[in-house]
Amino acid sequence: MEIEPMAVSLRPFRISDADDFLSFAGDDRVTRFLRWKTLASREEALATIRDVCIPHPWRRAVCVGDRCIGFVSMWPGSGDDRCRADIGYGVAREWWGKGVATRAVRMALSQVFGDFPDVLRIQAFVGVDSKASQRVLEKAGFTRDGLLRKYAYLKGNLQDLYLYSFLSTDVVPAD
Ligand SMILES: CC(C)(COP(=O)(O)OP(=O)(O)OC[C@H]1O[C@@H](n2cnc3c(N)ncnc32)[C@H](O)[C@@H]1OP(=O)(O)O)[C@@H](O)C(=O)NCCC(=O)NCCS
């Protein structure tokens, strides 16, 4: 059952999110398609929030109520790459299939175009096997630009990746 769209919100990470953060960043099923090492302890979760999530150029906790159940990140380019930002996201396993990631990506799009006026394109690199992620991007209005063959390693395995993009002039589909 899809979650009520208004129930999902984005906010900056807090140190107090450590237990919730560990519940998904410590889950191999969530980190499988991410470059993240699966976290093994509350101490690692605390250190990652303090040293990575809070200083990150743009990373938000995806929340239901005030509880952190996932993340969405953007990496804006600089210099001649300032026209674009890369997006990544993940949601705790117990929340999969309820529309949470699609809602979070849609919210992140409008916020990032507002926060970084030079950014005109948001792009995502997605493994060919990462079907749920491809579907999230399609539901959020991204266009598949093409297939990048043998483009990068993920956890030791060379990957074919799809490149998706969303332009500031594109329309975010309604819920
Ligand atoms: C990808 C991920 C973020 C999706 O989160 P979510 O909240 O379940 O996403 P949504 O519910 O908004 O949408 C998922 C869609 O994928 C579909 N889907 C799920 N598994 C699928 C599969 N194996 N094949 C095809 N479609 C699939 C769902 O049916 C749904 O589409 P629908 O609404 O048309 O039915 C979540 O699975 C996750 O955190 N995965 C691990 C991290 C990750 O892969 N991040 C992306 C890195 S590129």
PDB file of C-alpha atoms and ligand atoms in Angstrom:
ATOM      1  CA  MET A   1       0.000   0.000   0.000  1.00  0.00           C
ATOM      2  CA  GLU A   2       1.385   3.430  -0.987  1.00  0.00           C
ATOM      3  CA  ILE A   3       2.129   5.746   1.920  1.00  0.00           C
ATOM      4  CA  GLU A   4       0.251   9.043   2.213  1.00  0.00           C
ATOM      5  CA  PRO A   5       2.524  11.483   0.284  1.00  0.00           C
ATOM      6  CA  MET A   6       2.279  14.167   2.970  1.00  0.00           C
ATOM      7  CA  ALA A   7       3.707  11.736   5.550  1.00  0.00           C
ATOM      8  CA  VAL A   8       7.155  11.805   3.887  1.00  0.00           C
ATOM      9  CA  SER A   9       9.488  14.721   4.601  1.00  0.00           C
ATOM     10  CA  LEU A  10      13.147  15.648   4.175  1.00  0.00           C
ATOM     11  CA  ARG A  11      15.332  17.273   6.824  1.00  0.00           C
ATOM     12  CA  PRO A  12      19.056  17.553   7.685  1.00  0.00           C
ATOM     13  CA  PHE A  13      20.567  14.617   9.577  1.00  0.00           C
ATOM     14  CA  ARG A  14      20.941  14.763  13.372  1.00  0.00           C
ATOM     15  CA  ILE A  15      23.272  12.860  15.665  1.00  0.00           C
ATOM     16  CA  SER A  16      20.133  11.432  17.312  1.00  0.00           C
ATOM     17  CA  ASP A  17      19.334   9.571  14.039  1.00  0.00           C
ATOM     18  CA  ALA A  18      22.150   7.076  14.730  1.00  0.00           C
ATOM     19  CA  ASP A  19      19.973   4.057  15.611  1.00  0.00           C
ATOM     20  CA  ASP A  20      17.592   4.652  12.715  1.00  0.00           C
ATOM     21  CA  PHE A  21      20.531   5.272  10.358  1.00  0.00           C
ATOM     22  CA  LEU A  22      22.146   1.989  11.411  1.00  0.00           C
ATOM     23  CA  SER A  23      18.915   0.113  10.721  1.00  0.00           C
ATOM     24  CA  PHE A  24      19.276   0.772   6.973  1.00  0.00           C
ATOM     25  CA  ALA A  25      22.982   1.638   6.500  1.00  0.00           C
ATOM     26  CA  GLY A  26      23.770  -1.585   8.373  1.00  0.00           C
ATOM     27  CA  ASP A  27      21.623  -3.675   6.021  1.00  0.00           C
ATOM     28  CA  ASP A  28      23.363  -5.366   3.045  1.00  0.00           C
ATOM     29  CA  ARG A  29      20.076  -5.386   1.124  1.00  0.00           C
ATOM     30  CA  VAL A  30      20.121  -1.554   1.196  1.00  0.00           C
ATOM     31  CA  THR A  31      23.867  -1.027   0.598  1.00  0.00           C
ATOM     32  CA  ARG A  32      24.064  -3.618  -2.209  1.00  0.00           C
ATOM     33  CA  PHE A  33      23.595  -1.030  -4.966  1.00  0.00           C
ATOM     34  CA  LEU A  34      25.394   1.779  -3.081  1.00  0.00           C
ATOM     35  CA  ARG A  35      29.096   2.551  -2.829  1.00  0.00           C
ATOM     36  CA  TRP A  36      28.653   2.521   0.951  1.00  0.00           C
ATOM     37  CA  LYS A  37      30.318  -0.065   3.153  1.00  0.00           C
ATOM     38  CA  THR A  38      27.630  -1.714   5.288  1.00  0.00           C
ATOM     39  CA  LEU A  39      27.889  -0.275   8.791  1.00  0.00           C
ATOM     40  CA  ALA A  40      28.499  -2.675  11.661  1.00  0.00           C
ATOM     41  CA  SER A  41      27.848  -0.683  14.834  1.00  0.00           C
ATOM     42  CA  ARG A  42      26.109   2.289  16.415  1.00  0.00           C
ATOM     43  CA  GLU A  43      29.547   3.950  16.781  1.00  0.00           C
ATOM     44  CA  GLU A  44      30.090   3.718  13.012  1.00  0.00           C
ATOM     45  CA  ALA A  45      26.617   5.145  12.433  1.00  0.00           C
ATOM     46  CA  LEU A  46      27.335   8.072  14.779  1.00  0.00           C
ATOM     47  CA  ALA A  47      30.691   8.772  13.114  1.00  0.00           C
ATOM     48  CA  THR A  48      29.153   8.615   9.616  1.00  0.00           C
ATOM     49  CA  ILE A  49      26.385  11.050  10.547  1.00  0.00           C
ATOM     50  CA  ARG A  50      28.890  13.424  12.201  1.00  0.00           C
ATOM     51  CA  ASP A  51      31.670  13.213   9.586  1.00  0.00           C
ATOM     52  CA  VAL A  52      29.801  12.524   6.350  1.00  0.00           C
ATOM     53  CA  CYS A  53      26.055  13.207   6.524  1.00  0.00           C
ATOM     54  CA  ILE A  54      26.056  16.529   8.397  1.00  0.00           C
ATOM     55  CA  PRO A  55      28.963  18.164   6.454  1.00  0.00           C
ATOM     56  CA  HIS A  56      27.703  16.738   3.110  1.00  0.00           C
ATOM     57  CA  PRO A  57      26.966  19.370   0.414  1.00  0.00           C
ATOM     58  CA  TRP A  58      23.323  18.202   0.299  1.00  0.00           C
ATOM     59  CA  ARG A  59      22.183  15.071   2.103  1.00  0.00           C
ATOM     60  CA  ARG A  60      18.776  14.826   3.738  1.00  0.00           C
ATOM     61  CA  ALA A  61      17.182  12.299   6.043  1.00  0.00           C
ATOM     62  CA  VAL A  62      14.011  10.866   4.505  1.00  0.00           C
ATOM     63  CA  CYS A  63      11.494  10.822   7.355  1.00  0.00           C
ATOM     64  CA  VAL A  64       8.081   9.421   8.114  1.00  0.00           C
ATOM     65  CA  GLY A  65       6.837  11.491  10.989  1.00  0.00           C
ATOM     66  CA  ASP A  66      10.159  12.554  12.494  1.00  0.00           C
ATOM     67  CA  ARG A  67      11.746   9.112  12.178  1.00  0.00           C
ATOM     68  CA  CYS A  68      14.625   8.792   9.697  1.00  0.00           C
ATOM     69  CA  ILE A  69      13.967   5.826   7.369  1.00  0.00           C
ATOM     70  CA  GLY A  70      16.293   6.660   4.497  1.00  0.00           C
ATOM     71  CA  PHE A  71      18.400   9.281   2.781  1.00  0.00           C
ATOM     72  CA  VAL A  72      18.606  11.284  -0.411  1.00  0.00           C
ATOM     73  CA  SER A  73      21.877  12.934  -1.459  1.00  0.00           C
ATOM     74  CA  MET A  74      22.950  15.361  -4.169  1.00  0.00           C
ATOM     75  CA  TRP A  75      26.475  16.209  -5.218  1.00  0.00           C
ATOM     76  CA  PRO A  76      26.494  19.520  -7.120  1.00  0.00           C
ATOM     77  CA  GLY A  77      29.360  19.925  -9.583  1.00  0.00           C
ATOM     78  CA  SER A  78      31.750  22.866  -9.539  1.00  0.00           C
ATOM     79  CA  GLY A  79      33.512  24.961 -12.178  1.00  0.00           C
ATOM     80  CA  ASP A  80      32.520  23.846 -15.660  1.00  0.00           C
ATOM     81  CA  ASP A  81      30.402  21.050 -14.108  1.00  0.00           C
ATOM     82  CA  ARG A  82      28.298  23.437 -12.001  1.00  0.00           C
ATOM     83  CA  CYS A  83      25.308  22.877 -14.316  1.00  0.00           C
ATOM     84  CA  ARG A  84      24.643  19.433 -12.864  1.00  0.00           C
ATOM     85  CA  ALA A  85      24.288  17.415  -9.682  1.00  0.00           C
ATOM     86  CA  ASP A  86      24.338  13.649  -9.069  1.00  0.00           C
ATOM     87  CA  ILE A  87      21.595  12.069  -6.965  1.00  0.00           C
ATOM     88  CA  GLY A  88      21.595   8.957  -4.745  1.00  0.00           C
ATOM     89  CA  TYR A  89      19.027   7.533  -2.309  1.00  0.00           C
ATOM     90  CA  GLY A  90      18.057   4.553  -0.200  1.00  0.00           C
ATOM     91  CA  VAL A  91      15.212   3.496   2.076  1.00  0.00           C
ATOM     92  CA  ALA A  92      15.051   1.015   4.972  1.00  0.00           C
ATOM     93  CA  ARG A  93      13.914  -2.440   3.787  1.00  0.00           C
ATOM     94  CA  GLU A  94      10.708  -2.438   5.834  1.00  0.00           C
ATOM     95  CA  TRP A  95       9.523   0.633   3.901  1.00  0.00           C
ATOM     96  CA  TRP A  96      10.195  -0.587   0.350  1.00  0.00           C
ATOM     97  CA  GLY A  97       7.323  -0.630  -2.130  1.00  0.00           C
ATOM     98  CA  LYS A  98       5.275   2.100  -0.439  1.00  0.00           C
ATOM     99  CA  GLY A  99       6.271   5.011  -2.695  1.00  0.00           C
ATOM    100  CA  VAL A 100       8.673   6.556  -0.154  1.00  0.00           C
ATOM    101  CA  ALA A 101      11.713   6.859  -2.452  1.00  0.00           C
ATOM    102  CA  THR A 102       9.682   8.285  -5.326  1.00  0.00           C
ATOM    103  CA  ARG A 103       8.190  10.893  -3.019  1.00  0.00           C
ATOM    104  CA  ALA A 104      11.597  11.752  -1.541  1.00  0.00           C
ATOM    105  CA  VAL A 105      13.223  12.120  -4.979  1.00  0.00           C
ATOM    106  CA  ARG A 106      10.408  14.365  -6.188  1.00  0.00           C
ATOM    107  CA  MET A 107      10.814  16.613  -3.120  1.00  0.00           C
ATOM    108  CA  ALA A 108      14.606  16.670  -3.475  1.00  0.00           C
ATOM    109  CA  LEU A 109      14.371  17.824  -7.117  1.00  0.00           C
ATOM    110  CA  SER A 110      12.518  21.028  -6.353  1.00  0.00           C
ATOM    111  CA  GLN A 111      14.639  21.770  -3.267  1.00  0.00           C
ATOM    112  CA  VAL A 112      17.977  21.319  -5.050  1.00  0.00           C
ATOM    113  CA  PHE A 113      17.064  23.488  -8.036  1.00  0.00           C
ATOM    114  CA  GLY A 114      16.171  26.181  -5.465  1.00  0.00           C
ATOM    115  CA  ASP A 115      19.278  25.675  -3.292  1.00  0.00           C
ATOM    116  CA  PHE A 116      21.761  25.597  -6.221  1.00  0.00           C
ATOM    117  CA  PRO A 117      20.625  28.060  -8.920  1.00  0.00           C
ATOM    118  CA  ASP A 118      23.504  27.004 -11.247  1.00  0.00           C
ATOM    119  CA  VAL A 119      22.246  23.405 -11.285  1.00  0.00           C
ATOM    120  CA  LEU A 120      20.115  22.802 -14.387  1.00  0.00           C
ATOM    121  CA  ARG A 121      20.440  19.011 -14.586  1.00  0.00           C
ATOM    122  CA  ILE A 122      20.173  16.299 -11.948  1.00  0.00           C
ATOM    123  CA  GLN A 123      21.511  12.927 -13.012  1.00  0.00           C
ATOM    124  CA  ALA A 124      21.624   9.387 -11.680  1.00  0.00           C
ATOM    125  CA  PHE A 125      23.855   6.430 -12.517  1.00  0.00           C
ATOM    126  CA  VAL A 126      21.940   3.195 -11.955  1.00  0.00           C
ATOM    127  CA  GLY A 127      23.097  -0.397 -12.325  1.00  0.00           C
ATOM    128  CA  VAL A 128      21.255  -2.359 -15.006  1.00  0.00           C
ATOM    129  CA  ASP A 129      20.138  -4.825 -12.297  1.00  0.00           C
ATOM    130  CA  SER A 130      18.816  -2.102  -9.977  1.00  0.00           C
ATOM    131  CA  LYS A 131      15.251  -2.357 -11.261  1.00  0.00           C
ATOM    132  CA  ALA A 132      13.492  -0.692  -8.320  1.00  0.00           C
ATOM    133  CA  SER A 133      15.781   2.334  -8.586  1.00  0.00           C
ATOM    134  CA  GLN A 134      15.151   2.620 -12.329  1.00  0.00           C
ATOM    135  CA  ARG A 135      11.422   2.566 -11.645  1.00  0.00           C
ATOM    136  CA  VAL A 136      11.763   5.282  -8.958  1.00  0.00           C
ATOM    137  CA  LEU A 137      13.513   7.579 -11.446  1.00  0.00           C
ATOM    138  CA  GLU A 138      10.934   6.913 -14.153  1.00  0.00           C
ATOM    139  CA  LYS A 139       8.081   7.652 -11.723  1.00  0.00           C
ATOM    140  CA  ALA A 140       9.852  10.871 -10.678  1.00  0.00           C
ATOM    141  CA  GLY A 141      10.005  12.036 -14.300  1.00  0.00           C
ATOM    142  CA  PHE A 142      13.634  11.286 -15.226  1.00  0.00           C
ATOM    143  CA  THR A 143      14.647  10.440 -18.801  1.00  0.00           C
ATOM    144  CA  ARG A 144      16.984   7.530 -19.532  1.00  0.00           C
ATOM    145  CA  ASP A 145      19.835   9.128 -21.499  1.00  0.00           C
ATOM    146  CA  GLY A 146      21.629   5.902 -22.333  1.00  0.00           C
ATOM    147  CA  LEU A 147      23.642   2.866 -21.313  1.00  0.00           C
ATOM    148  CA  LEU A 148      27.232   3.283 -20.103  1.00  0.00           C
ATOM    149  CA  ARG A 149      28.969  -0.044 -20.767  1.00  0.00           C
ATOM    150  CA  LYS A 150      31.587  -1.274 -18.290  1.00  0.00           C
ATOM    151  CA  TYR A 151      31.510   2.150 -16.666  1.00  0.00           C
ATOM    152  CA  ALA A 152      32.510   1.633 -13.016  1.00  0.00           C
ATOM    153  CA  TYR A 153      33.202  -0.946 -10.335  1.00  0.00           C
ATOM    154  CA  LEU A 154      30.685  -1.550  -7.589  1.00  0.00           C
ATOM    155  CA  LYS A 155      31.998  -3.663  -4.712  1.00  0.00           C
ATOM    156  CA  GLY A 156      34.579  -5.250  -7.000  1.00  0.00           C
ATOM    157  CA  ASN A 157      32.227  -5.985  -9.922  1.00  0.00           C
ATOM    158  CA  LEU A 158      32.441  -4.036 -13.171  1.00  0.00           C
ATOM    159  CA  GLN A 159      29.030  -2.576 -13.953  1.00  0.00           C
ATOM    160  CA  ASP A 160      26.993  -1.486 -16.942  1.00  0.00           C
ATOM    161  CA  LEU A 161      25.087   1.611 -15.784  1.00  0.00           C
ATOM    162  CA  TYR A 162      22.117   3.507 -17.099  1.00  0.00           C
ATOM    163  CA  LEU A 163      22.406   7.279 -17.012  1.00  0.00           C
ATOM    164  CA  TYR A 164      19.184   9.131 -16.178  1.00  0.00           C
ATOM    165  CA  SER A 165      18.602  12.879 -16.074  1.00  0.00           C
ATOM    166  CA  PHE A 166      16.019  15.418 -14.985  1.00  0.00           C
ATOM    167  CA  LEU A 167      16.267  19.051 -16.173  1.00  0.00           C
ATOM    168  CA  SER A 168      15.066  22.104 -14.275  1.00  0.00           C
ATOM    169  CA  THR A 169      12.601  22.670 -17.133  1.00  0.00           C
ATOM    170  CA  ASP A 170      11.135  19.142 -16.804  1.00  0.00           C
ATOM    171  CA  VAL A 171       7.870  18.693 -14.964  1.00  0.00           C
ATOM    172  CA  VAL A 172       7.724  16.597 -11.783  1.00  0.00           C
ATOM    173  CA  PRO A 173       4.750  14.204 -12.192  1.00  0.00           C
ATOM    174  CA  ALA A 174       1.916  14.728  -9.702  1.00  0.00           C
ATOM    175  CA  ASP A 175       1.424  12.199  -6.895  1.00  0.00           C
TER     176      ASP A 175
HETATM  177  C1  LIG B   1      15.556   1.617  -4.780  1.00  0.00           C
HETATM  178  C2  LIG B   1      14.801   1.973  -3.492  1.00  0.00           C
HETATM  179  C3  LIG B   1      15.307   3.313  -2.999  1.00  0.00           C
HETATM  180  C4  LIG B   1      13.304   2.081  -3.853  1.00  0.00           C
HETATM  181  O1  LIG B   1      12.617   2.560  -2.692  1.00  0.00           O
HETATM  182  P1  LIG B   1      11.039   2.402  -2.530  1.00  0.00           P
HETATM  183  O2  LIG B   1      10.606   3.353  -1.474  1.00  0.00           O
HETATM  184  O3  LIG B   1      10.694   0.976  -2.392  1.00  0.00           O
HETATM  185  O4  LIG B   1      10.554   2.926  -3.983  1.00  0.00           O
HETATM  186  P2  LIG B   1       9.045   3.209  -4.449  1.00  0.00           P
HETATM  187  O5  LIG B   1       8.111   2.426  -3.587  1.00  0.00           O
HETATM  188  O6  LIG B   1       8.870   4.669  -4.551  1.00  0.00           O
HETATM  189  O7  LIG B   1       9.048   2.597  -5.932  1.00  0.00           O
HETATM  190  C5  LIG B   1       9.622   1.327  -6.213  1.00  0.00           C
HETATM  191  C6  LIG B   1       9.139   0.837  -7.566  1.00  0.00           C
HETATM  192  O8  LIG B   1      10.021  -0.198  -8.011  1.00  0.00           O
HETATM  193  C7  LIG B   1       9.263  -1.337  -8.338  1.00  0.00           C
HETATM  194  N1  LIG B   1      10.107  -2.514  -8.171  1.00  0.00           N
HETATM  195  C8  LIG B   1      10.606  -3.006  -7.008  1.00  0.00           C
HETATM  196  N2  LIG B   1      11.367  -4.079  -7.274  1.00  0.00           N
HETATM  197  C9  LIG B   1      11.349  -4.259  -8.618  1.00  0.00           C
HETATM  198  C10 LIG B   1      11.938  -5.207  -9.516  1.00  0.00           C
HETATM  199  N3  LIG B   1      12.719  -6.193  -9.059  1.00  0.00           N
HETATM  200  N4  LIG B   1      11.707  -5.078 -10.836  1.00  0.00           N
HETATM  201  C11 LIG B   1      10.926  -4.076 -11.325  1.00  0.00           C
HETATM  202  N5  LIG B   1      10.328  -3.132 -10.518  1.00  0.00           N
HETATM  203  C12 LIG B   1      10.559  -3.240  -9.180  1.00  0.00           C
HETATM  204  C13 LIG B   1       8.061  -1.267  -7.408  1.00  0.00           C
HETATM  205  O9  LIG B   1       7.014  -2.095  -7.851  1.00  0.00           O
HETATM  206  C14 LIG B   1       7.746   0.232  -7.525  1.00  0.00           C
HETATM  207  O10 LIG B   1       7.130   0.548  -8.738  1.00  0.00           O
HETATM  208  P3  LIG B   1       5.502   0.730  -8.864  1.00  0.00           P
HETATM  209  O11 LIG B   1       5.122   1.860  -7.937  1.00  0.00           O
HETATM  210  O12 LIG B   1       5.287   1.051 -10.300  1.00  0.00           O
HETATM  211  O13 LIG B   1       4.888  -0.579  -8.430  1.00  0.00           O
HETATM  212  C15 LIG B   1      14.947   0.884  -2.412  1.00  0.00           C
HETATM  213  O14 LIG B   1      14.673  -0.383  -2.983  1.00  0.00           O
HETATM  214  C16 LIG B   1      16.348   0.845  -1.808  1.00  0.00           C
HETATM  215  O15 LIG B   1      16.626   1.551  -0.852  1.00  0.00           O
HETATM  216  N6  LIG B   1      17.239   0.039  -2.410  1.00  0.00           N
HETATM  217  C17 LIG B   1      18.625  -0.046  -1.926  1.00  0.00           C
HETATM  218  C18 LIG B   1      19.400   1.235  -2.234  1.00  0.00           C
HETATM  219  C19 LIG B   1      19.402   1.558  -3.726  1.00  0.00           C
HETATM  220  O16 LIG B   1      19.380   0.667  -4.564  1.00  0.00           O
HETATM  221  N7  LIG B   1      19.445   2.869  -4.033  1.00  0.00           N
HETATM  222  C20 LIG B   1      19.522   3.334  -5.397  1.00  0.00           C
HETATM  223  C21 LIG B   1      20.936   3.344  -5.846  1.00  0.00           C
HETATM  224  S1  LIG B   1      21.050   3.710  -7.592  1.00  0.00           S
END
